[in-house]
Coordinates of C-alpha atoms (C1' of nucleotides) in Angstrom, one line a residue:
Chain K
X1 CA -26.9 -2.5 10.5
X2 CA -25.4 -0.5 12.8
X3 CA -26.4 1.5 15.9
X4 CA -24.4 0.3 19.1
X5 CA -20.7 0.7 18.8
X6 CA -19.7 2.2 21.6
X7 CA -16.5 4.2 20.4
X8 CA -14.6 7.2 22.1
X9 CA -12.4 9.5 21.1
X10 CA -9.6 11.3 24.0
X11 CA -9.8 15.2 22.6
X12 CA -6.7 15.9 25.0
X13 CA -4.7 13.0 23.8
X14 CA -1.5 13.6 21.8
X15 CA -2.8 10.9 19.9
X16 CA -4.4 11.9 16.5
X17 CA -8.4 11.7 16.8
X18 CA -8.1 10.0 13.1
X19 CA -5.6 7.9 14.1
X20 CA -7.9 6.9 17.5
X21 CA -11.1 6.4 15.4
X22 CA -9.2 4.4 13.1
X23 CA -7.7 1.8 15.5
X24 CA -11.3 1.9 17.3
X25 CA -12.8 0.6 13.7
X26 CA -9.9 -1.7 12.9
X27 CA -10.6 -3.0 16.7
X28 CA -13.8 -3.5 16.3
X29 CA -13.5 -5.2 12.8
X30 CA -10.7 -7.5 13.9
X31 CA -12.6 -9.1 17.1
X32 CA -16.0 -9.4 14.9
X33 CA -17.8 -6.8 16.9
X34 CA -18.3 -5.7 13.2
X35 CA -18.9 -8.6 11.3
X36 CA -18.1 -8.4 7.0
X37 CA -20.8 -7.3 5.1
X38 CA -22.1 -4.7 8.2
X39 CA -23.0 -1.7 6.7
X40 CA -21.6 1.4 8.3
X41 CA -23.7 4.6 9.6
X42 CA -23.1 7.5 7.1
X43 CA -20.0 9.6 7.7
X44 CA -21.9 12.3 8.5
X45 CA -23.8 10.5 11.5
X46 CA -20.7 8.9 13.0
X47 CA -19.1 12.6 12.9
X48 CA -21.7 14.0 15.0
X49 CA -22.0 11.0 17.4
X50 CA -18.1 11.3 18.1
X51 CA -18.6 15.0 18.3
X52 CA -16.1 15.6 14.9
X53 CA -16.3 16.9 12.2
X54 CA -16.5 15.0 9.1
X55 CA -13.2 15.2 7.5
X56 CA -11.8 13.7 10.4
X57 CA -13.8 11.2 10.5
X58 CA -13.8 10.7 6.9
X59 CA -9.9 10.7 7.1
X60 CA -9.9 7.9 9.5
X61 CA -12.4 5.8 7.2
X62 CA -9.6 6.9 4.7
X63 CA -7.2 4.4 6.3
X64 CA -9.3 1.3 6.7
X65 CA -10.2 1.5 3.1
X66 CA -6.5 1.9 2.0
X67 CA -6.2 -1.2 4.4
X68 CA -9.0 -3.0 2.6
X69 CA -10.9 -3.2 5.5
X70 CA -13.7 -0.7 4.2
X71 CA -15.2 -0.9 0.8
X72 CA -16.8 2.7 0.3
X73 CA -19.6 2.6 -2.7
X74 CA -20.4 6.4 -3.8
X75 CA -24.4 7.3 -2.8
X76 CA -24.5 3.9 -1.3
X77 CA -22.6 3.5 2.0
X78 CA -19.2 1.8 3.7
X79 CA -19.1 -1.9 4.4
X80 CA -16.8 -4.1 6.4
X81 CA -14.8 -6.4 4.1
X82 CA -13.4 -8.8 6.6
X83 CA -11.0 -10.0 8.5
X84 CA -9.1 -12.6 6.0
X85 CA -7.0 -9.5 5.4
X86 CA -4.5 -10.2 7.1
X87 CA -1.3 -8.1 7.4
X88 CA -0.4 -6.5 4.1
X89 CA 3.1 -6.6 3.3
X90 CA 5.8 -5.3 5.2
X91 CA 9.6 -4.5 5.2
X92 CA 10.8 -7.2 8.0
X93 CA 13.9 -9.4 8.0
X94 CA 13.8 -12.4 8.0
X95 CA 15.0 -12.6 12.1
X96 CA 11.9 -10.7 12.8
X97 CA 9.5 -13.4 11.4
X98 CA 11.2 -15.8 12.8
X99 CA 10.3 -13.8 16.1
X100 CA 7.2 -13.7 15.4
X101 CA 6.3 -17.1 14.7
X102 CA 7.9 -18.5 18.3
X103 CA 10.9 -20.1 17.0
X104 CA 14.1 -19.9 18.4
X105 CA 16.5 -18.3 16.2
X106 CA 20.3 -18.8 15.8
X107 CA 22.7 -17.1 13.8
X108 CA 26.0 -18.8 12.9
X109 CA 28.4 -16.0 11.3
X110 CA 30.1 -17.8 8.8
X111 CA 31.8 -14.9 7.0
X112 CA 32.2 -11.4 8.0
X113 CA 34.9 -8.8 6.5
X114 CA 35.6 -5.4 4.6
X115 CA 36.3 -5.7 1.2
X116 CA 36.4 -3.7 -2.3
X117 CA 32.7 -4.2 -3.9
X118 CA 33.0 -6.2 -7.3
X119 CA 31.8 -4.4 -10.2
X120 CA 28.0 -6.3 -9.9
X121 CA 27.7 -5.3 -6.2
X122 CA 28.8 -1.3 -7.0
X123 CA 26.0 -1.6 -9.5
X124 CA 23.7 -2.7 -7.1
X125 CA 24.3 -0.7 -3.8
X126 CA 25.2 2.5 -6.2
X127 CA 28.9 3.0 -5.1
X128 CA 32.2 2.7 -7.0
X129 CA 33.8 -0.2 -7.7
X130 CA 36.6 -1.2 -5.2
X131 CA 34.7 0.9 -2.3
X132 CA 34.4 -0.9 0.9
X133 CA 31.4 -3.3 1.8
X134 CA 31.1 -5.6 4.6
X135 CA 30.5 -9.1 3.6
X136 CA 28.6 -11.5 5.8
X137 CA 27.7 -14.6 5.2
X138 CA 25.4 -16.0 7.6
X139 CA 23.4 -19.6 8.9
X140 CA 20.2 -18.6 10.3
X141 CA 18.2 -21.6 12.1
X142 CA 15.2 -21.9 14.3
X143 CA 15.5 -25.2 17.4
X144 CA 19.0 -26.1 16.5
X145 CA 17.7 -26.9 12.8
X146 CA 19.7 -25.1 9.7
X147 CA 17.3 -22.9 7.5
X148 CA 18.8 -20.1 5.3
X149 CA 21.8 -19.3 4.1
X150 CA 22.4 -15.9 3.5
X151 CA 24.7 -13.8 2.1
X152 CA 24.9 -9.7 2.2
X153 CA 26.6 -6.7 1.4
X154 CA 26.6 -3.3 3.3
X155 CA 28.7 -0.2 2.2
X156 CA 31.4 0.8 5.1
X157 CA 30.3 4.1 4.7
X158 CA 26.7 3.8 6.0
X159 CA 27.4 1.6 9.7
X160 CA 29.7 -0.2 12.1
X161 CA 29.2 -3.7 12.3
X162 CA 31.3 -6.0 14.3
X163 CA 30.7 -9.9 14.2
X164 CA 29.6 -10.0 18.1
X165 CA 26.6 -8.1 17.3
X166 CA 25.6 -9.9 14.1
X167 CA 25.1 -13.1 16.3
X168 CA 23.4 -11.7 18.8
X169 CA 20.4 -8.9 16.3
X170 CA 19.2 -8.9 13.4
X171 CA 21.0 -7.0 10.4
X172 CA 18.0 -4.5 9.7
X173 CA 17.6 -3.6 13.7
X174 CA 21.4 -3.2 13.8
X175 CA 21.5 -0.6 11.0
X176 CA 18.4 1.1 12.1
X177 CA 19.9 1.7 15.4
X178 CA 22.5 3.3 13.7
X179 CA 20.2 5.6 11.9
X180 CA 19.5 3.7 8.9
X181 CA 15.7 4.1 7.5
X182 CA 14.7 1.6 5.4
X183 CA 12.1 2.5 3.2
X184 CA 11.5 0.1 0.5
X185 CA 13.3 -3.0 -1.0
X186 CA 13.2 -4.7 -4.1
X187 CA 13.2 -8.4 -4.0
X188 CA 13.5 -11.5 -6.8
X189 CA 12.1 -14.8 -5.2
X190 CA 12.7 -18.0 -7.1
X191 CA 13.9 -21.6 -6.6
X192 CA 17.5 -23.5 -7.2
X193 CA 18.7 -26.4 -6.8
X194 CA 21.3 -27.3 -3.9
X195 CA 24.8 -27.4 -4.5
X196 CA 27.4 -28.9 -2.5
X197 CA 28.1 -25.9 -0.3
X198 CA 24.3 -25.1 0.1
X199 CA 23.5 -28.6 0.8
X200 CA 26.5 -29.7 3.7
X201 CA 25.5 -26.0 5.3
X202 CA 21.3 -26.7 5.0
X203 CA 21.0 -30.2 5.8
X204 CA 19.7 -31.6 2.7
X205 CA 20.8 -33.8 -0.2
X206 CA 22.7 -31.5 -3.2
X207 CA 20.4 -31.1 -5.8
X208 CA 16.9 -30.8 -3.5
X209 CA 15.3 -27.5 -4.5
X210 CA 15.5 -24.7 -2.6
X211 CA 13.6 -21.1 -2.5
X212 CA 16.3 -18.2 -3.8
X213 CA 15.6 -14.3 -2.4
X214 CA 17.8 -11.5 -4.2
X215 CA 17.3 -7.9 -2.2
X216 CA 18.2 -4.8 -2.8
X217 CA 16.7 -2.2 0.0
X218 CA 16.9 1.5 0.2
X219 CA 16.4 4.0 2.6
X220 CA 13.7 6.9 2.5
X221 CA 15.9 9.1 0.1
X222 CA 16.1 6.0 -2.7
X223 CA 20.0 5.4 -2.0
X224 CA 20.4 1.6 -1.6
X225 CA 21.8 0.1 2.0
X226 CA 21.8 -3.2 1.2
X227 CA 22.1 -6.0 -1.2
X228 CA 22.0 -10.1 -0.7
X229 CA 21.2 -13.1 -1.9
X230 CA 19.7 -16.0 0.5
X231 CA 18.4 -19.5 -0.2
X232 CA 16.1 -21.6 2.1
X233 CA 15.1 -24.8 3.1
X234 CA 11.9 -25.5 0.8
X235 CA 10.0 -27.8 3.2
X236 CA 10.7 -24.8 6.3
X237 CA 10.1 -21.7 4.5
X238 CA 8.2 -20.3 1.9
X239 CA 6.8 -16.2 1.4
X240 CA 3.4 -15.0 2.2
X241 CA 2.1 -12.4 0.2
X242 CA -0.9 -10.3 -0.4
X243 CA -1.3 -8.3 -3.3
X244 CA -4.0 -6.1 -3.3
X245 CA -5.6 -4.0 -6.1
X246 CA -5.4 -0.4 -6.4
Chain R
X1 CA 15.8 24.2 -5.4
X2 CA 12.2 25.5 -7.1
X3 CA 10.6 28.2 -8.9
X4 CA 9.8 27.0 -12.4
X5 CA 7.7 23.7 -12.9
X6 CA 5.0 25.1 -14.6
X7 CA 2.1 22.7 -13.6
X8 CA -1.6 23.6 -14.6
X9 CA -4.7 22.9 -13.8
X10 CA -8.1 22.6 -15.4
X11 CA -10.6 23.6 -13.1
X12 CA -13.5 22.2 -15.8
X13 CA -12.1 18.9 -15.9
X14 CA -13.9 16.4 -14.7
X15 CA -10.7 14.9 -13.2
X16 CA -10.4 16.0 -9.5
X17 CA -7.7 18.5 -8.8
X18 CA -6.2 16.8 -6.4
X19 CA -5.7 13.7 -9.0
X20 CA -4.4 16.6 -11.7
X21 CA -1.5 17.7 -9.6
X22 CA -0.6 14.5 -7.9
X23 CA -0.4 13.1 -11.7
X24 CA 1.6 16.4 -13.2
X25 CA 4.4 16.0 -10.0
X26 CA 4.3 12.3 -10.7
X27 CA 5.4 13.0 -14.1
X28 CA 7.5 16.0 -13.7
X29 CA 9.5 13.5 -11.1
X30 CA 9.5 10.4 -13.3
X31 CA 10.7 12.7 -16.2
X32 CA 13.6 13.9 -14.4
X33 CA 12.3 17.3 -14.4
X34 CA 12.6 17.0 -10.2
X35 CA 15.3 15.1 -9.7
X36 CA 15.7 13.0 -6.7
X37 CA 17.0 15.0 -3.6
X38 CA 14.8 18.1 -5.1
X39 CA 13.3 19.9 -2.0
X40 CA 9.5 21.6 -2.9
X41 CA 8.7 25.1 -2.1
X42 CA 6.5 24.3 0.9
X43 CA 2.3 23.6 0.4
X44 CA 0.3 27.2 1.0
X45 CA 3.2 28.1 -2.1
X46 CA 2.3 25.8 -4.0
X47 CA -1.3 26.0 -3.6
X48 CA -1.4 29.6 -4.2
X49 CA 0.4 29.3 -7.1
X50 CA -1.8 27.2 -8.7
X51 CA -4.8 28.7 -7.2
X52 CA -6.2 26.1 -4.8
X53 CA -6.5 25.5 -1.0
X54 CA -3.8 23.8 0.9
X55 CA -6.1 20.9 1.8
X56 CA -6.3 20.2 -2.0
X57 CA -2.8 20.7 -2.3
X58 CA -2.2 18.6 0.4
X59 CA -3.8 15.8 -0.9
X60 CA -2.5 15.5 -4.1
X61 CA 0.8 15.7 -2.0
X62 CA -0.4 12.9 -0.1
X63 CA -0.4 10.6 -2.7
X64 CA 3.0 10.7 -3.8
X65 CA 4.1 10.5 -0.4
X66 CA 2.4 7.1 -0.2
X67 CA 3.8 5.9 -3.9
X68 CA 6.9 6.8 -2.0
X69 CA 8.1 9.2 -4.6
X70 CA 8.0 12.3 -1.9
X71 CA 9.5 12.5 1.4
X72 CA 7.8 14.8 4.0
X73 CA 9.9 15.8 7.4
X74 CA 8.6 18.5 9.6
X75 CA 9.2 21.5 10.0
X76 CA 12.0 21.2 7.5
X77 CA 9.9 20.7 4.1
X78 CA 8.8 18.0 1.0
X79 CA 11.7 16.4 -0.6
X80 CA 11.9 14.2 -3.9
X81 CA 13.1 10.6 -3.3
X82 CA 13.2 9.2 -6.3
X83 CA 12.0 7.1 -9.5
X84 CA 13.9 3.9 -8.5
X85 CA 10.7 3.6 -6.8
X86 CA 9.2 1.3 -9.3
X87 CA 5.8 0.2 -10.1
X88 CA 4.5 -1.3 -6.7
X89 CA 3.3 -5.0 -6.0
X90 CA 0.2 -5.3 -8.2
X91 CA -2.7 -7.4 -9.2
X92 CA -1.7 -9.6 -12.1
X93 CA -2.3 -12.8 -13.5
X94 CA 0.9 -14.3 -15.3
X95 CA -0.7 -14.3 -19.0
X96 CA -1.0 -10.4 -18.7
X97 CA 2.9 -10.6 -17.2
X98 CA 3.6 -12.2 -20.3
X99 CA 2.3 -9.8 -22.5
X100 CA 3.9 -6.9 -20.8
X101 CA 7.6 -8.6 -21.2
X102 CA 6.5 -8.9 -25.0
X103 CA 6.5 -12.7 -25.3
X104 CA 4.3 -14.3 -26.8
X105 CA 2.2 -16.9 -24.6
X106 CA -0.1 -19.9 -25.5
X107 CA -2.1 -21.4 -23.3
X108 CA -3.0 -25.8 -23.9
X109 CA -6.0 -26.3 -21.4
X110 CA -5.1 -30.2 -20.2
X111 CA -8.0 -30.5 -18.0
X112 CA -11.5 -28.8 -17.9
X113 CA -14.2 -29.8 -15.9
X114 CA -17.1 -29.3 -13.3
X115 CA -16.5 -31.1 -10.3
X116 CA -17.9 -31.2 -6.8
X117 CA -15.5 -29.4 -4.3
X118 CA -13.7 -31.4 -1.9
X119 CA -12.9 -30.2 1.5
X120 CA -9.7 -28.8 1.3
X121 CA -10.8 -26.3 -2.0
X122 CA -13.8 -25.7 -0.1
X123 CA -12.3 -24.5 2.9
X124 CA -10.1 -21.8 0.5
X125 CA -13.3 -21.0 -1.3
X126 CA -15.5 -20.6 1.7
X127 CA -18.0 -23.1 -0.2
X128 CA -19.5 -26.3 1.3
X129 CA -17.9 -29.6 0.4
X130 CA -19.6 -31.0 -2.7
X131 CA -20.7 -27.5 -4.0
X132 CA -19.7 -27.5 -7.9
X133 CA -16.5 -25.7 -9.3
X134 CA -14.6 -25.5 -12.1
X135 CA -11.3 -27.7 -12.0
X136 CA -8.9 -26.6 -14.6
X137 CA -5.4 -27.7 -15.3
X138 CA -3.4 -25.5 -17.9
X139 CA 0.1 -25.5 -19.4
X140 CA 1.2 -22.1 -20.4
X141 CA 4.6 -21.3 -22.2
X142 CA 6.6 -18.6 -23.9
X143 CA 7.6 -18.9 -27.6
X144 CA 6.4 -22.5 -28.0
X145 CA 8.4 -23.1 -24.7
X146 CA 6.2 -24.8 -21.7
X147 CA 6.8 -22.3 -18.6
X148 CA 4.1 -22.7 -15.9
X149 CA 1.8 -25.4 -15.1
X150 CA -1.7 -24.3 -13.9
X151 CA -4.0 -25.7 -11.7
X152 CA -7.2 -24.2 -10.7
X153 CA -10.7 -23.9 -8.7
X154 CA -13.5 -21.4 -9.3
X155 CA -16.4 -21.8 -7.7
X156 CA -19.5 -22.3 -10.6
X157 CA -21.9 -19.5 -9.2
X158 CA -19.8 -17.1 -10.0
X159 CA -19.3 -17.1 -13.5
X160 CA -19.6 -19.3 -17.0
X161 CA -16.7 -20.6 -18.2
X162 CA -15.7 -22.7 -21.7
X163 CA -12.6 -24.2 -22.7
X164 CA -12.8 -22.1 -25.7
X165 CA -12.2 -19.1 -24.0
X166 CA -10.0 -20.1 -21.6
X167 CA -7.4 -20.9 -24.5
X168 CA -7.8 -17.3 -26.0
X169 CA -7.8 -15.1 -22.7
X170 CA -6.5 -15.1 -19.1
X171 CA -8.7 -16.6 -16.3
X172 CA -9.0 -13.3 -14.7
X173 CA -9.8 -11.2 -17.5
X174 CA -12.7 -13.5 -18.1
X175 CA -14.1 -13.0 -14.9
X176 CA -13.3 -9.6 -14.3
X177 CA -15.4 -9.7 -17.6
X178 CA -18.5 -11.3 -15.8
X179 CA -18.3 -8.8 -13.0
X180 CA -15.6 -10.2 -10.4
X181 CA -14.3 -7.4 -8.4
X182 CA -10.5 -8.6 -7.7
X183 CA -9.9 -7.1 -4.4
X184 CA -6.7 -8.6 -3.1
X185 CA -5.0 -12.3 -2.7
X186 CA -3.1 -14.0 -0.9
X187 CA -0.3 -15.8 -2.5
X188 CA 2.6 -18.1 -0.6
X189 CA 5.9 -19.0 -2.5
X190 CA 8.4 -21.7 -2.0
X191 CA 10.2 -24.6 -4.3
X192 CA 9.4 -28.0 -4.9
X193 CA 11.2 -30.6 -6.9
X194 CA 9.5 -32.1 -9.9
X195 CA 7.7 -34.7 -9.9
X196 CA 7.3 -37.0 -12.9
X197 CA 4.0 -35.5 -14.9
X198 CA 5.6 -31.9 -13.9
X199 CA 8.7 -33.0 -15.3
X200 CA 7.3 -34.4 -18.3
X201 CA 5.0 -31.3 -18.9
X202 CA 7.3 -28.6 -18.5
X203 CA 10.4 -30.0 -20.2
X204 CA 12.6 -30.7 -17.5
X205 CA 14.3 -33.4 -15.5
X206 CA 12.5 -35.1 -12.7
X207 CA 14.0 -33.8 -9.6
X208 CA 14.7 -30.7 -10.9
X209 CA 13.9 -27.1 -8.6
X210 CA 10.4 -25.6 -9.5
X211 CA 9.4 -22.4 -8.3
X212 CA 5.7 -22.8 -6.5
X213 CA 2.8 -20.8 -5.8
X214 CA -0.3 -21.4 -4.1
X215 CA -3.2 -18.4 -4.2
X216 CA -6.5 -17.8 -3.3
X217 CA -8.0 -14.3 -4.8
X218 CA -11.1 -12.4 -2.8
X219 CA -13.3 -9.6 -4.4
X220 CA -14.2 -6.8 -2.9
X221 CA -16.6 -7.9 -0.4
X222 CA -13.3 -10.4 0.6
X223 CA -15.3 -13.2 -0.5
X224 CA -13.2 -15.7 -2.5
X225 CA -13.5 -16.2 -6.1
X226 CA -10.3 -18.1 -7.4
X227 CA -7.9 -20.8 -5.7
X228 CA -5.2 -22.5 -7.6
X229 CA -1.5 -24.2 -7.1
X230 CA 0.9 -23.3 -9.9
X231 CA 5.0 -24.2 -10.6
X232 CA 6.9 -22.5 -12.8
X233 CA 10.2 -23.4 -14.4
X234 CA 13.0 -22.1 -11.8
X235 CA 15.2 -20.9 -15.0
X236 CA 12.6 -18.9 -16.6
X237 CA 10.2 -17.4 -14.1
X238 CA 11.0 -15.2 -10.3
X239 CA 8.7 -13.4 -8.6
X240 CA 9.6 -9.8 -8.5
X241 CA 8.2 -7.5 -5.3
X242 CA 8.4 -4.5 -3.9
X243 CA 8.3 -4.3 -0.3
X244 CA 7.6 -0.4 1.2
X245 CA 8.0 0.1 4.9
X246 CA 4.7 1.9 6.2
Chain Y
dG1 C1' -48.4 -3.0 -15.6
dT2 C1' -44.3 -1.0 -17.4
dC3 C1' -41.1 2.5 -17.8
dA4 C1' -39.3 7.0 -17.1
dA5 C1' -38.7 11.1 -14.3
dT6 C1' -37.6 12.5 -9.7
dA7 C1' -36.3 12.9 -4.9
dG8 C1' -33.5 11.3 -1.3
dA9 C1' -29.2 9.6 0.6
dA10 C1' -24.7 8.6 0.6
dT11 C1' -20.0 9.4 -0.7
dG12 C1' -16.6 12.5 -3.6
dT13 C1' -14.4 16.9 -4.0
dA14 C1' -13.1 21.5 -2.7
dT15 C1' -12.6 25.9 0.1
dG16 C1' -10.7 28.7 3.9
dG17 C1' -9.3 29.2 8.2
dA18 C1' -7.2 28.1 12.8
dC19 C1' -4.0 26.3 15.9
dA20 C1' -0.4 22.6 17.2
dT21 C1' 4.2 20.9 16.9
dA22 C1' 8.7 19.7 15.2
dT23 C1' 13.0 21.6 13.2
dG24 C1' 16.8 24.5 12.1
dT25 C1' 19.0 28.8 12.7
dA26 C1' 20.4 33.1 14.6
dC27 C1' 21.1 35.6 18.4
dA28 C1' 22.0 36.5 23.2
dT29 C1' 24.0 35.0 27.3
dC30 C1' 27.3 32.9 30.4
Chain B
dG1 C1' 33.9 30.0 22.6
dA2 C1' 30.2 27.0 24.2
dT3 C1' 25.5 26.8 25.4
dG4 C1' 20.9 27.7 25.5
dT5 C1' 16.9 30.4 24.2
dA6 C1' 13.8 32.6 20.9
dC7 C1' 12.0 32.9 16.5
dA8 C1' 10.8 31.8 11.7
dT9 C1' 9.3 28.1 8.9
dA10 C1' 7.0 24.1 7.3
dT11 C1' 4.3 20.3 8.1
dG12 C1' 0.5 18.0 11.1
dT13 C1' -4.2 18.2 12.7
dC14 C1' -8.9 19.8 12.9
dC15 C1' -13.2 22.3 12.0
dA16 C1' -17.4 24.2 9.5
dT17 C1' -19.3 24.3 5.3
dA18 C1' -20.7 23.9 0.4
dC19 C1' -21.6 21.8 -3.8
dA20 C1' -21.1 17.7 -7.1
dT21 C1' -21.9 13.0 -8.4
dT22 C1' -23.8 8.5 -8.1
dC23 C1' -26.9 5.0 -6.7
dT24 C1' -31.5 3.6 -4.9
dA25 C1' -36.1 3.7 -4.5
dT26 C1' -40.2 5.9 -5.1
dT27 C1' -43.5 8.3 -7.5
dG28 C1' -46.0 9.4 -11.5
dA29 C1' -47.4 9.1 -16.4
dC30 C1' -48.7 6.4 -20.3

DNA sequence: GTCAATAGAATGTATGGACATATGTACATC
DNA sequence: GATGTACATATGTCCATACATTCTATTGAC
């Protein structure tokens, strides 16, 4: 099951050869030129026939099995798994998606100022009580039509924001551009029920359920950057997921 | 910021090397013995000191860096980030959730049957219309207190089922029993409002904000094995996540 | 004909070395 | 004193090879 494939590899390209056989299989497997269930030549064979040795190529197989694109079976052989698996999870905001779908997103800055963090919000971004944090509260919307309402807090000590920018980018590009990097974020997703604020602001009656997201994000050293809590329009918005076993 | 941490290895373990050091720095960090911010003596060190190549080194290293407990920057060195870096999304079912928080579930199985698919299951199962599965409805609570409502599809070649069981043990741990490979799923997440039967089931007021979740779970050849639409009470139950930049 | 031993094939683990590249610092120069 | 260059350092990539372990299928014995 195997045999054709014409991949190739640029030796003089900065470009990891790993990295270039791995997006050559994840190509391949994502426009069915490698169907699920095909059974993969032996590392050792596709090595050779890419002129590498077999580490490398075993280190790009590495990748598409961490993907879950590859299931590898010891003294048997690799096998495609299939394209249903989709993108895994990843750190995005919620203006990104919203990119990425087509809509046409608005932000309406409701709220933005310094103030002393509460004792809950210290707790949650790791600072002292009464230190500065920017407060937003936001309206995002896709084609005029209200979807979340969100509210954030971002310690003073780690950006400049000013509430021109905030209606114009996205929170996370903003603070990445200002050297934040996010590396992980911790989130609570659950449902609530409208109240009267939530309900003039969203568009919907009080009382209609809505989808609740608490978040709490850090950056690649573990120290927390942001915290917020947002609430969505149930009939606009709901989170995709794939868990995946290890 | 090094020197000590005595880690050993047994080179007559079965247990690879690599999986021996990646698990003694796991702990060593998790115990506080590296605290975060902790910068590593660099890898041909470290692998010298415990007698094994770099590459092996390296890998164990890798690891860790993926878990997100290690920061690597070149040039510069390996730094600790951190055990805020909790367990990672995993592969659950809510009955074994249960039992990890310590409460103590029951399961009432309202509906249990073999039915002939109709299109919409099918099309999630990758079955044809008509092909038999198992239709099962369950109510699943907490201290005598009704928490989730359960409905599900499994297609009938894939494994026996009884009602029996299915009030003493978790759906998955009864097929994972009868050789289902869980691979990944996909789940999606929102809020609905209850309707009358949900109300009436789970103890609530019509009307009132139910958390929802629809998933479909694929084994390791990405084949689907399990679909199923739950809601959980929005006062009891969130979905907790972990989302890590890659 | 059935069952067990065996050989082959594939992945899993590990070694040792070599060179590339990014980063921070110390030194030399202007 | 400011700036730029050179060097040391640590991680990033890659190769050639060896042996271990597991699964499959075939062979051979009873």
């Amino acid at each position: 099951m195997s045999g054709p494939l014409h991949l190739t590899v640029d030796k003089t390209s900065p470009v990891p050869l790993y990295h270039q056989v791995a997006q050559g299989l994840e190509d391949a497997i994502r426009s069915g030129e490698l169907p699920p269930g095909t059974k993969l030549d032996n590392e050792i064979d596709l090595a050779n026939r890419l002129n590498l040795s077999r580490p490398t190529m075993r280190k790009a197989m590495d990748q598409l099995v961490r993907a879950g694109l590859l299931v590898r079976k010891r003294g048997v052989g690799t096998q495609v798994v299939g394209p249903q698996v989709r993108r895994s999870l990843e750190l995005t905001s919620l203006h990104e998606d919203l990119q990425r779908s087509g809509g046409n997103p608005s932000t309406d800055v409701l709220d933005f100022a310094r103030v002393p963090a509460d004792s809950e919000v210290a707790l949650l971004l790791g600072i002292a009580p009464g230190d500065e944090v920017y407060h937003l509260v936001r309206l995002r919307g896709t084609d005029g039509a209200p979807l979340a309402l969100m509210e954030n807090w971002i310690p003073c000590s780690l950006c400049e924001l000013t509430r021109e920018q905030l209606e114009q980018n996205g929170l996370y590009s903003l603070m990445r551009g200002q050297g934040v990097n996010f590396q992980l974020a911790h989130q609570r997703v659950g449902a609530v029920s409208a109240d009267a604020f939530q309900a003039e602001q969203l568009g919907v009656e009080p009382g209609a359920a809505l989808v609740s997201m608490h978040r709490t994000a850090m950056d690649d050293l573990g120290r927390p950057v942001e915290t917020g809590r947002h609430v969505y329009r149930a009939d606009k918005f709901t989170f995709e997921l794939t868990l995946v076993q290890r």
